[in-house]
Coordinates of C-alpha atoms in Angstrom, one line a residue:
Chain Z
V1 CA 26.3 57.3 -63.3
A2 CA 25.0 54.8 -60.7
G3 CA 21.6 56.5 -61.0
A4 CA 21.7 56.1 -64.8
S5 CA 22.2 52.4 -64.6
G6 CA 18.7 51.6 -63.4
V7 CA 16.9 53.3 -66.2
F8 CA 19.5 52.9 -69.0
R9 CA 20.9 49.4 -68.6
G10 CA 19.0 47.0 -70.9
A11 CA 16.4 49.6 -71.9
A12 CA 17.1 49.0 -75.6
A13 CA 18.6 46.3 -77.8
I14 CA 20.2 46.1 -81.2
V15 CA 17.7 44.1 -83.1
G16 CA 18.9 44.5 -86.7
A17 CA 22.4 45.0 -88.2
A18 CA 23.9 45.0 -91.7
D19 CA 27.1 46.3 -93.3
L20 CA 28.4 46.4 -96.8
A21 CA 32.0 46.4 -98.1
S22 CA 33.9 44.8 -101.0
P23 CA 37.3 43.0 -101.1
T24 CA 38.1 45.3 -104.0
G25 CA 37.5 48.3 -101.7
S26 CA 35.0 49.8 -104.3
L27 CA 31.2 49.4 -104.3
D28 CA 30.8 51.3 -107.5
R29 CA 27.8 53.2 -106.4
T30 CA 27.0 56.4 -104.5
A31 CA 27.0 56.8 -100.8
R32 CA 23.3 57.4 -100.8
A33 CA 22.7 54.1 -102.6
V34 CA 24.7 52.3 -100.0
E35 CA 22.8 54.1 -97.2
V36 CA 19.5 52.9 -98.7
E37 CA 20.8 49.4 -99.2
V38 CA 22.1 48.9 -95.6
A39 CA 19.1 50.6 -94.0
Y40 CA 16.7 48.1 -95.8
A41 CA 19.1 45.3 -95.0
A42 CA 19.2 46.1 -91.3
L43 CA 15.5 46.4 -91.1
A44 CA 15.0 43.1 -92.9
D45 CA 17.5 41.5 -90.5
A46 CA 15.3 42.8 -87.6
G47 CA 12.1 41.6 -89.2
L48 CA 10.9 45.2 -89.2
R49 CA 9.7 47.6 -92.0
L50 CA 10.5 51.3 -92.6
D51 CA 7.0 52.1 -91.3
D52 CA 8.1 50.9 -87.9
V53 CA 11.0 53.4 -87.6
D54 CA 10.2 56.4 -85.5
A55 CA 13.8 57.7 -84.9
L56 CA 16.7 58.3 -87.3
F57 CA 20.3 58.8 -86.5
T58 CA 23.1 59.8 -89.0
A59 CA 26.5 61.5 -88.9
G60 CA 26.9 63.1 -92.3
G61 CA 27.2 66.8 -93.0
G62 CA 24.4 69.3 -93.8
L63 CA 20.9 68.4 -92.6
H64 CA 21.7 64.7 -93.0
T65 CA 18.9 63.1 -91.1
V66 CA 16.4 65.5 -92.7
D67 CA 17.7 64.7 -96.1
L68 CA 17.9 61.0 -95.7
A69 CA 14.4 60.8 -94.0
E70 CA 12.9 62.6 -97.0
Y71 CA 14.7 60.2 -99.4
L72 CA 13.6 57.1 -97.5
G73 CA 10.0 58.5 -97.2
I74 CA 9.8 58.6 -93.4
A75 CA 8.9 61.4 -90.9
P76 CA 10.8 60.4 -87.8
L77 CA 9.5 61.8 -84.4
Y78 CA 13.0 61.7 -83.0
T79 CA 16.2 62.8 -84.9
D80 CA 19.8 62.9 -84.0
G81 CA 22.7 64.1 -86.3
T82 CA 25.5 63.8 -83.7
R83 CA 28.7 64.0 -85.7
I84 CA 31.8 63.3 -83.6
G85 CA 33.8 61.5 -86.2
G86 CA 34.4 57.7 -85.9
A87 CA 32.7 57.6 -82.5
S88 CA 29.4 59.0 -83.8
F89 CA 27.6 55.7 -84.1
E90 CA 28.4 54.6 -80.6
A91 CA 27.1 57.9 -79.4
H92 CA 24.0 57.2 -81.4
V93 CA 23.5 54.0 -79.5
E94 CA 23.8 55.8 -76.3
H95 CA 21.4 58.6 -77.3
A96 CA 18.9 56.1 -78.8
T97 CA 18.9 54.0 -75.7
A98 CA 18.3 57.1 -73.5
A99 CA 15.5 58.2 -75.8
I100 CA 13.9 54.8 -75.8
A101 CA 14.3 54.5 -72.0
C102 CA 12.4 57.8 -71.7
G103 CA 9.7 56.6 -74.1
L104 CA 10.4 59.2 -76.8
C105 CA 10.8 56.6 -79.5
E106 CA 10.6 52.9 -79.9
V107 CA 12.5 51.9 -83.1
A108 CA 15.7 53.7 -84.0
L109 CA 17.5 53.4 -87.3
V110 CA 21.2 54.3 -87.4
V111 CA 22.7 54.7 -90.9
Y112 CA 26.1 55.3 -92.4
A113 CA 27.9 55.1 -95.7
E114 CA 30.8 56.8 -97.5
T115 CA 32.4 55.9 -100.8
P116 CA 35.9 57.5 -100.9
R117 CA 37.3 55.1 -103.5
S118 CA 34.3 55.4 -105.9
D119 CA 34.4 59.2 -105.4
A120 CA 38.2 59.3 -106.2
Q121 CA 37.6 57.2 -109.3
A122 CA 34.9 59.7 -110.3
G123 CA 37.4 62.5 -109.9
L124 CA 36.0 63.8 -106.6
T125 CA 38.5 64.7 -103.9
R126 CA 37.9 64.5 -100.2
D127 CA 39.0 67.3 -97.9
L128 CA 40.2 65.4 -94.8
T129 CA 40.5 68.7 -93.0
A130 CA 36.9 69.7 -93.6
N131 CA 36.0 68.8 -90.0
L132 CA 38.7 70.9 -88.6
G133 CA 38.0 74.4 -87.5
D134 CA 39.6 77.8 -88.0
R135 CA 42.0 77.2 -85.1
C136 CA 43.4 74.3 -86.9
R137 CA 43.8 76.3 -90.1
E138 CA 45.6 79.1 -88.3
W139 CA 47.7 77.3 -85.8
E140 CA 48.2 73.7 -87.0
L141 CA 48.0 73.3 -90.7
P142 CA 50.7 75.8 -91.6
S143 CA 53.2 73.3 -90.0
G144 CA 52.5 70.9 -92.8
I145 CA 51.0 68.3 -90.4
P146 CA 48.9 65.8 -92.5
L147 CA 45.7 65.3 -90.7
P148 CA 44.4 63.2 -89.2
M149 CA 47.3 60.8 -89.6
G150 CA 50.1 63.2 -88.4
A151 CA 48.3 63.7 -85.1
Y152 CA 48.2 60.0 -84.4
A153 CA 51.9 59.8 -85.4
L154 CA 52.6 62.5 -82.8
A155 CA 50.7 60.6 -80.1
A156 CA 52.6 57.4 -81.0
S157 CA 56.0 59.3 -80.8
A158 CA 55.1 60.6 -77.4
H159 CA 54.0 57.2 -76.2
M160 CA 57.2 55.6 -77.4
A161 CA 59.4 58.3 -75.9
R162 CA 57.7 58.2 -72.5
F163 CA 57.0 54.5 -72.1
G164 CA 59.5 52.8 -74.5
T165 CA 56.7 51.4 -76.6
S166 CA 58.3 49.6 -79.5
P167 CA 57.4 49.7 -83.3
E168 CA 57.1 45.9 -83.0
A169 CA 54.2 46.2 -80.5
L170 CA 52.3 48.6 -82.8
A171 CA 53.0 46.3 -85.7
S172 CA 51.7 43.3 -83.8
I173 CA 48.2 44.9 -83.8
A174 CA 48.2 45.0 -87.6
V175 CA 49.3 41.4 -87.6
T176 CA 46.6 40.0 -85.3
T177 CA 44.0 42.1 -86.9
R178 CA 44.9 40.7 -90.3
R179 CA 44.5 37.2 -88.9
W180 CA 40.9 38.0 -88.1
A181 CA 40.4 39.5 -91.6
A182 CA 41.3 36.1 -93.0
G183 CA 37.9 34.9 -91.8
N184 CA 36.0 37.9 -93.4
D185 CA 35.4 37.3 -97.1
R186 CA 34.6 41.0 -97.7
A187 CA 37.8 42.3 -96.1
R188 CA 40.1 44.5 -98.2
Y189 CA 43.1 42.5 -97.2
R190 CA 43.1 38.8 -96.0
S191 CA 46.6 37.5 -96.6
P192 CA 48.7 36.9 -93.5
I193 CA 51.4 39.5 -92.6
T194 CA 54.2 39.5 -90.2
V195 CA 55.7 42.1 -87.9
E196 CA 58.6 42.3 -90.3
D197 CA 56.2 43.1 -93.2
V198 CA 54.7 46.0 -91.2
L199 CA 58.1 47.4 -90.3
A200 CA 59.3 47.0 -94.0
S201 CA 56.3 48.8 -95.4
P202 CA 56.9 52.4 -96.4
M203 CA 57.1 55.0 -93.6
V204 CA 54.2 57.4 -93.9
A205 CA 54.5 59.6 -90.8
E206 CA 57.1 58.3 -88.3
P207 CA 56.6 56.1 -86.4
L208 CA 53.7 54.9 -88.5
H209 CA 54.3 52.7 -91.5
R210 CA 51.7 52.1 -94.3
L211 CA 50.6 48.9 -92.6
D212 CA 50.1 50.8 -89.3
C213 CA 47.3 52.7 -91.1
C214 CA 43.8 51.8 -92.0
V215 CA 42.6 51.1 -95.5
V216 CA 40.5 53.5 -97.5
T217 CA 37.5 51.8 -98.9
D218 CA 33.8 52.3 -99.8
G219 CA 31.4 50.9 -97.2
G220 CA 28.4 51.4 -95.1
G221 CA 26.4 50.0 -92.2
A222 CA 23.2 50.3 -90.3
I223 CA 21.8 49.1 -87.1
V224 CA 18.2 49.0 -85.7
L225 CA 17.6 49.5 -82.0
A226 CA 14.3 48.8 -80.3
S227 CA 12.9 48.9 -76.8
A228 CA 13.6 45.8 -74.8
T229 CA 9.9 45.0 -74.8
R230 CA 9.6 45.3 -78.6
A231 CA 12.9 43.4 -79.1
R232 CA 11.5 40.2 -77.5
D233 CA 9.2 39.5 -80.5
L234 CA 11.7 40.1 -83.3
R235 CA 13.7 37.8 -85.5
H236 CA 17.0 37.5 -83.6
P237 CA 17.8 37.3 -79.9
P238 CA 18.2 40.9 -78.7
V239 CA 21.6 42.3 -78.2
L240 CA 21.1 44.5 -75.1
V241 CA 22.7 47.9 -74.6
L242 CA 24.1 47.5 -71.1
G243 CA 26.1 50.7 -70.8
A244 CA 27.4 53.6 -72.9
A245 CA 29.3 56.8 -72.4
T246 CA 30.7 59.6 -74.7
A247 CA 33.3 62.3 -74.1
H248 CA 35.6 64.6 -76.0
T249 CA 38.5 66.6 -74.8
H250 CA 39.9 68.6 -77.7
L251 CA 39.6 69.1 -81.5
N252 CA 43.2 70.1 -82.2
V253 CA 46.1 67.9 -81.4
S254 CA 48.1 70.8 -79.8
Q255 CA 45.2 71.2 -77.3
M256 CA 45.2 67.5 -76.3
P257 CA 45.5 67.5 -72.5
D258 CA 48.1 64.7 -72.7
P259 CA 49.2 63.2 -76.0
T260 CA 49.2 59.7 -74.6
I261 CA 45.7 59.8 -73.0
T262 CA 42.5 59.8 -74.9
P263 CA 38.9 60.6 -73.8
G264 CA 38.4 56.8 -73.7
A265 CA 39.8 57.1 -70.2
L266 CA 36.6 58.9 -69.3
T267 CA 34.1 56.8 -71.4
G268 CA 35.4 53.3 -70.6
P269 CA 35.0 53.3 -66.9
R270 CA 31.7 55.2 -67.1
A271 CA 30.2 52.8 -69.7
L272 CA 31.3 49.8 -67.7
A273 CA 30.0 51.3 -64.4
I274 CA 26.5 51.7 -66.0
A275 CA 26.7 48.1 -67.2
G276 CA 27.8 47.0 -63.8
M277 CA 30.8 45.2 -65.2
S278 CA 34.6 45.3 -65.4
V279 CA 36.9 44.7 -68.3
D280 CA 37.3 41.1 -67.0
D281 CA 33.7 40.4 -68.0
L282 CA 34.3 41.2 -71.7
D283 CA 34.4 38.3 -74.1
V284 CA 35.1 40.2 -77.3
V285 CA 36.4 43.7 -77.9
E286 CA 35.9 45.9 -81.0
L287 CA 38.2 49.0 -80.8
Y288 CA 38.5 51.7 -83.4
D289 CA 41.7 51.1 -85.3
S290 CA 42.3 54.0 -87.6
F291 CA 46.0 53.4 -86.9
T292 CA 47.8 50.8 -84.8
I293 CA 48.3 53.3 -82.0
T294 CA 44.6 53.9 -81.7
P295 CA 43.6 50.5 -80.1
L296 CA 46.8 50.4 -78.1
L297 CA 45.8 53.7 -76.4
A298 CA 42.3 52.4 -76.0
L299 CA 43.4 49.2 -74.2
E300 CA 45.2 51.4 -71.7
D301 CA 42.5 54.0 -71.3
L302 CA 39.7 51.5 -71.0
G303 CA 41.6 49.8 -68.2
F304 CA 42.8 46.5 -69.7
C305 CA 46.3 47.5 -68.6
A306 CA 48.0 50.5 -66.9
K307 CA 48.9 53.6 -68.8
G308 CA 52.2 53.0 -70.6
E309 CA 51.9 49.2 -70.5
G310 CA 50.0 48.9 -73.8
G311 CA 53.1 47.7 -75.7
P312 CA 54.0 44.7 -73.5
F313 CA 50.2 44.0 -73.1
V314 CA 49.5 43.6 -76.8
L315 CA 52.6 41.4 -77.3
E316 CA 51.8 39.1 -74.4
T317 CA 48.0 39.0 -74.4
G318 CA 46.9 37.5 -77.7
L319 CA 44.4 39.8 -79.5
G320 CA 44.1 37.4 -82.5
P321 CA 41.9 34.3 -83.1
G322 CA 42.3 31.9 -80.2
G323 CA 43.9 34.6 -78.1
R324 CA 43.0 35.6 -74.5
L325 CA 41.4 38.9 -75.6
P326 CA 39.7 38.6 -79.0
T327 CA 40.0 42.1 -80.5
N328 CA 38.8 43.6 -83.8
T329 CA 37.3 40.3 -85.0
S330 CA 36.0 41.7 -88.3
G331 CA 39.5 42.6 -89.4
G332 CA 39.1 46.1 -88.3
G333 CA 39.8 49.4 -90.1
L334 CA 43.3 48.1 -90.6
S335 CA 42.3 45.2 -92.9
Y336 CA 38.5 45.0 -93.4
T337 CA 37.2 48.4 -94.4
H338 CA 37.4 52.1 -93.5
P339 CA 35.2 54.5 -95.4
G340 CA 36.0 57.3 -93.0
M341 CA 34.0 56.5 -89.8
F342 CA 34.5 52.9 -88.8
G343 CA 32.3 53.0 -85.7
I344 CA 29.3 51.4 -87.3
F345 CA 31.2 48.3 -88.2
L346 CA 32.3 47.8 -84.6
L347 CA 28.7 47.6 -83.6
V348 CA 27.7 45.4 -86.5
E349 CA 30.5 42.9 -85.7
A350 CA 29.8 43.0 -81.9
T351 CA 26.1 42.2 -82.7
C352 CA 27.1 39.2 -84.9
Q353 CA 29.5 37.9 -82.2
L354 CA 26.8 38.1 -79.4
R355 CA 24.2 36.4 -81.7
G356 CA 26.7 33.7 -82.4
T357 CA 26.5 34.3 -86.2
A358 CA 30.1 35.4 -86.9
G359 CA 31.0 32.2 -88.7
V360 CA 34.6 31.2 -88.7
R361 CA 35.4 34.4 -86.7
Q362 CA 33.0 33.5 -83.9
V363 CA 34.4 33.8 -80.4
P364 CA 32.9 30.7 -78.6
G365 CA 30.3 31.6 -76.0
A366 CA 30.6 35.4 -76.4
N367 CA 28.1 37.0 -74.0
V368 CA 29.5 40.5 -73.4
A369 CA 31.1 42.7 -76.1
L370 CA 32.5 46.2 -76.0
A371 CA 32.5 48.6 -79.0
H372 CA 34.7 51.6 -78.6
G373 CA 34.6 54.4 -81.2
M374 CA 37.2 57.2 -81.7
G375 CA 36.8 60.3 -83.7
G376 CA 38.8 63.3 -84.8
V377 CA 42.4 63.2 -83.7
L378 CA 41.9 61.1 -80.5
S379 CA 39.4 63.8 -79.8
A380 CA 36.0 62.1 -79.2
A381 CA 35.4 58.7 -77.7
S382 CA 32.3 56.7 -77.2
T383 CA 32.1 53.3 -75.6
V384 CA 29.2 50.9 -75.7
V385 CA 28.8 47.7 -73.7
L386 CA 26.6 45.1 -75.3
G387 CA 25.3 41.8 -73.9
S388 CA 23.3 38.7 -74.9
E389 CA 20.0 37.7 -73.2
A390 CA 22.1 36.0 -70.5
T391 CA 23.3 39.3 -69.2
R392 CA 19.9 40.8 -68.7
Chain U
M1 CA 56.8 73.8 -104.3
T2 CA 54.8 76.6 -102.9
A3 CA 55.5 79.0 -100.0
R4 CA 54.2 78.2 -96.6
S5 CA 50.6 79.3 -96.4
V6 CA 49.4 81.0 -93.2
P7 CA 45.8 82.4 -93.1
P8 CA 45.4 86.1 -92.5
A9 CA 45.3 87.1 -88.8
S10 CA 41.9 87.2 -87.2
R11 CA 40.7 90.1 -85.0
L12 CA 41.8 88.0 -82.0
S13 CA 45.1 86.9 -83.3
E14 CA 46.2 90.2 -84.8
P15 CA 48.6 91.1 -81.9
F16 CA 50.3 87.7 -82.3
W17 CA 51.0 88.1 -86.0
A18 CA 51.8 91.8 -85.7
A19 CA 54.6 90.9 -83.2
T20 CA 56.0 88.4 -85.7
R21 CA 56.8 91.3 -88.1
D22 CA 59.4 92.3 -85.4
R23 CA 60.4 88.7 -84.9
R24 CA 58.9 88.7 -81.4
L25 CA 57.0 85.7 -80.0
V26 CA 54.1 86.7 -77.7
V27 CA 51.7 84.6 -75.8
A28 CA 48.1 85.4 -74.6
W29 CA 47.5 85.5 -70.9
C30 CA 44.4 86.0 -68.8
A31 CA 44.7 89.1 -66.7
D32 CA 42.0 87.8 -64.4
C33 CA 43.4 84.5 -63.3
G34 CA 47.0 84.7 -64.5
G35 CA 46.6 81.6 -66.7
V36 CA 48.0 81.2 -70.1
L37 CA 45.4 80.9 -73.0
G38 CA 47.2 79.1 -75.7
Y39 CA 45.5 80.4 -78.9
P40 CA 43.6 83.6 -78.2
R41 CA 39.8 83.6 -77.5
E42 CA 37.1 85.9 -76.1
R43 CA 37.0 84.2 -72.7
C44 CA 39.7 82.5 -70.7
P45 CA 39.0 78.7 -70.8
S46 CA 40.1 78.4 -67.1
C47 CA 38.2 81.2 -65.4
G48 CA 35.9 82.9 -68.0
G49 CA 37.8 86.2 -67.7
S50 CA 37.7 88.5 -70.7
A51 CA 40.9 90.5 -70.3
I52 CA 43.6 89.1 -72.6
E53 CA 47.1 90.3 -72.3
W54 CA 49.8 89.6 -74.8
R55 CA 53.2 89.2 -73.1
P56 CA 56.6 88.4 -74.6
A57 CA 57.4 84.7 -74.5
S58 CA 60.8 83.2 -73.8
G59 CA 60.8 81.6 -77.3
R60 CA 62.1 78.4 -75.7
G61 CA 60.5 75.1 -75.0
R62 CA 60.8 71.3 -75.4
V63 CA 59.6 68.9 -78.0
V64 CA 56.6 66.9 -76.6
A65 CA 56.1 64.8 -79.7
A66 CA 57.6 64.7 -83.2
T67 CA 56.9 63.0 -86.5
T68 CA 58.9 62.9 -89.7
V69 CA 56.3 63.1 -92.5
H70 CA 57.2 61.0 -95.6
R71 CA 53.9 61.4 -97.4
N72 CA 51.3 64.2 -97.4
P73 CA 48.4 64.1 -99.9
D74 CA 48.4 67.9 -99.8
P75 CA 50.1 68.9 -103.1
A76 CA 51.5 72.0 -101.3
W77 CA 53.5 69.7 -99.0
A78 CA 54.0 66.5 -101.0
G79 CA 57.2 67.7 -102.7
R80 CA 58.8 68.8 -99.4
A81 CA 58.7 65.3 -97.7
P82 CA 60.4 64.1 -95.7
Y83 CA 60.1 66.9 -93.1
T84 CA 59.7 66.8 -89.4
V85 CA 56.7 68.3 -87.5
C86 CA 57.2 68.9 -83.8
L87 CA 54.7 69.5 -81.1
V88 CA 56.6 72.1 -78.9
E89 CA 55.6 73.0 -75.4
L90 CA 56.8 76.6 -74.6
T91 CA 58.2 77.2 -71.2
E92 CA 55.1 79.3 -70.6
G93 CA 52.9 76.3 -71.2
P94 CA 51.1 76.6 -74.6
R95 CA 51.8 74.0 -77.3
L96 CA 52.5 74.8 -80.9
L97 CA 53.1 72.7 -84.0
S98 CA 56.2 73.6 -85.9
S99 CA 58.3 72.5 -88.9
P100 CA 61.5 74.0 -90.4
P101 CA 61.5 76.1 -93.5
L102 CA 62.3 74.5 -96.8
G103 CA 66.1 74.1 -97.1
H104 CA 66.8 73.8 -93.4
D105 CA 67.9 70.6 -91.8
Q106 CA 64.8 68.4 -91.9
A107 CA 66.2 65.6 -89.7
A108 CA 64.2 63.9 -87.1
V109 CA 64.1 65.6 -83.6
D110 CA 63.9 63.5 -80.5
V111 CA 61.1 64.0 -78.0
G112 CA 62.5 66.0 -75.0
T113 CA 64.8 68.1 -77.1
A114 CA 65.2 71.7 -76.0
V115 CA 64.3 74.1 -78.7
E116 CA 64.2 77.8 -79.4
V117 CA 62.2 79.9 -81.8
A118 CA 63.4 80.9 -85.2
W119 CA 61.6 82.9 -87.9
E120 CA 60.6 82.1 -91.5
P121 CA 59.7 85.3 -93.4
L122 CA 56.2 85.2 -95.0
E123 CA 55.5 87.1 -98.2
D124 CA 53.2 89.6 -96.4
G125 CA 55.9 90.7 -93.9
R126 CA 54.7 88.5 -91.1
A127 CA 57.0 85.6 -90.0
Y128 CA 56.2 82.0 -89.2
P129 CA 57.7 80.8 -85.8
W130 CA 59.5 77.5 -86.0
F131 CA 61.7 75.8 -83.5
R132 CA 65.2 74.4 -83.7
P133 CA 67.3 72.5 -81.2
V134 CA 69.3 74.6 -78.7
P135 CA 72.9 73.5 -78.8
G136 CA 73.6 72.1 -75.3
G137 CA 70.0 72.4 -74.2
I138 CA 68.3 74.9 -71.9
P139 CA 68.9 75.2 -68.2
R140 CA 65.6 74.6 -66.5
E141 CA 65.5 77.9 -64.5
D142 CA 65.6 79.9 -67.8
G143 CA 63.0 82.7 -67.4
P144 CA 61.2 84.8 -70.0
Q145 CA 63.4 86.6 -72.5
V146 CA 63.6 90.4 -72.1
E147 CA 62.8 92.1 -75.4

């Protein structure tokens, strides 16, 4: 990894970012319409045009990049449909930066949208197990495990049994995330909640309550990456890609090497090593929060605390506004939006924080941010370290 | 409320499901490295060996993780809730997900509980292996069960 640092660190920057969500949870339009809207918005934010794009990254099914490129009217010379669930877009940043560093492309567009609420209202149902393979259908689904939620519940149960992690510690993550959502006028839920509210909400899959689970909403987001050279002349100060790493360890929860350890234990140290940084250098942290257990495991695996100490850590550290470790400043998947793959929103929010444009949610003087995606059933992780010009 | 649905056996898994007709639990081993495979596959994930051996399993293990499901959007399961799904580690090493048949005690099971296999008949003559607590637990030195 040390060798990668020299060519990778700072080779590319996020120069444009946009996301779209509604407090109602519904955008009342197709996913394709949202993709087009956020793609144009991110390019406008960068001060670039569609003509400037020479690389396209998406994570949908089918020949998604091929389909979307035709629809937008572009012929990208670099294409990447990496689809690893919620961590897809962090992997796209890694891959785009590597491609830009090699000179294979110069301006990369990453696009995502899903509209589960509008689809449901139109009578369309989503098969949440569509991503799971024949092994899951033969060896796991006959047990009645609801996926993906049940797998996260199993991980939480193992963590509680082994380390004594309390339901209150998990609930506290929903509470601090909701405090951030209060400052996001597009968040699905903004009213304050307490630990008692979370624990009193209906049990969904023990030990996870309804308020331990992400929302289900329409939404989309896009980012534009450009070479560091190109980035200098654009509208906003560049948000440099300092380090990135991706890993996956299993698809089925029964095959997870240890139900309390995620592939974030591989990606966090690697991404930070490429960036030449430690967790102490991070000013703001955006961690995938499909369920409250997800960021708790990430905090341990990324190295903010030792394995097993996530419960006491979240209770003592202060992840909310004004806290010692500002975490999930957009309101997260728990309160802001979660169309299915939240990873793009982590990157958009980190970009806003490093530009200093996050409004009432702004973490003062934020120079280094981490975005950590998680896909599948704690299966695939991708970590991106981003920095302002000051970190170049 | 529908019966538990289990897909037909694949070419690889046929010996596993055939054994369930006699209420026998078998596990796939690699004859080359002596490692256990978990679900069967063409090549051993540890050594790349291609000689799979199906051997009788003890039918015993411990609960590694457990969740009592109160809500499942799948209509086949929605009416059964609450029910408990356990991640069981067999004494031989592989992990399986398991839940009790309809009508059995669906109470929560603690992580660490010693369990043993039980069988739920399927309509096609196969049986679904599920795991129930062993009264008094299992002594650690318990070896494979002789058929």
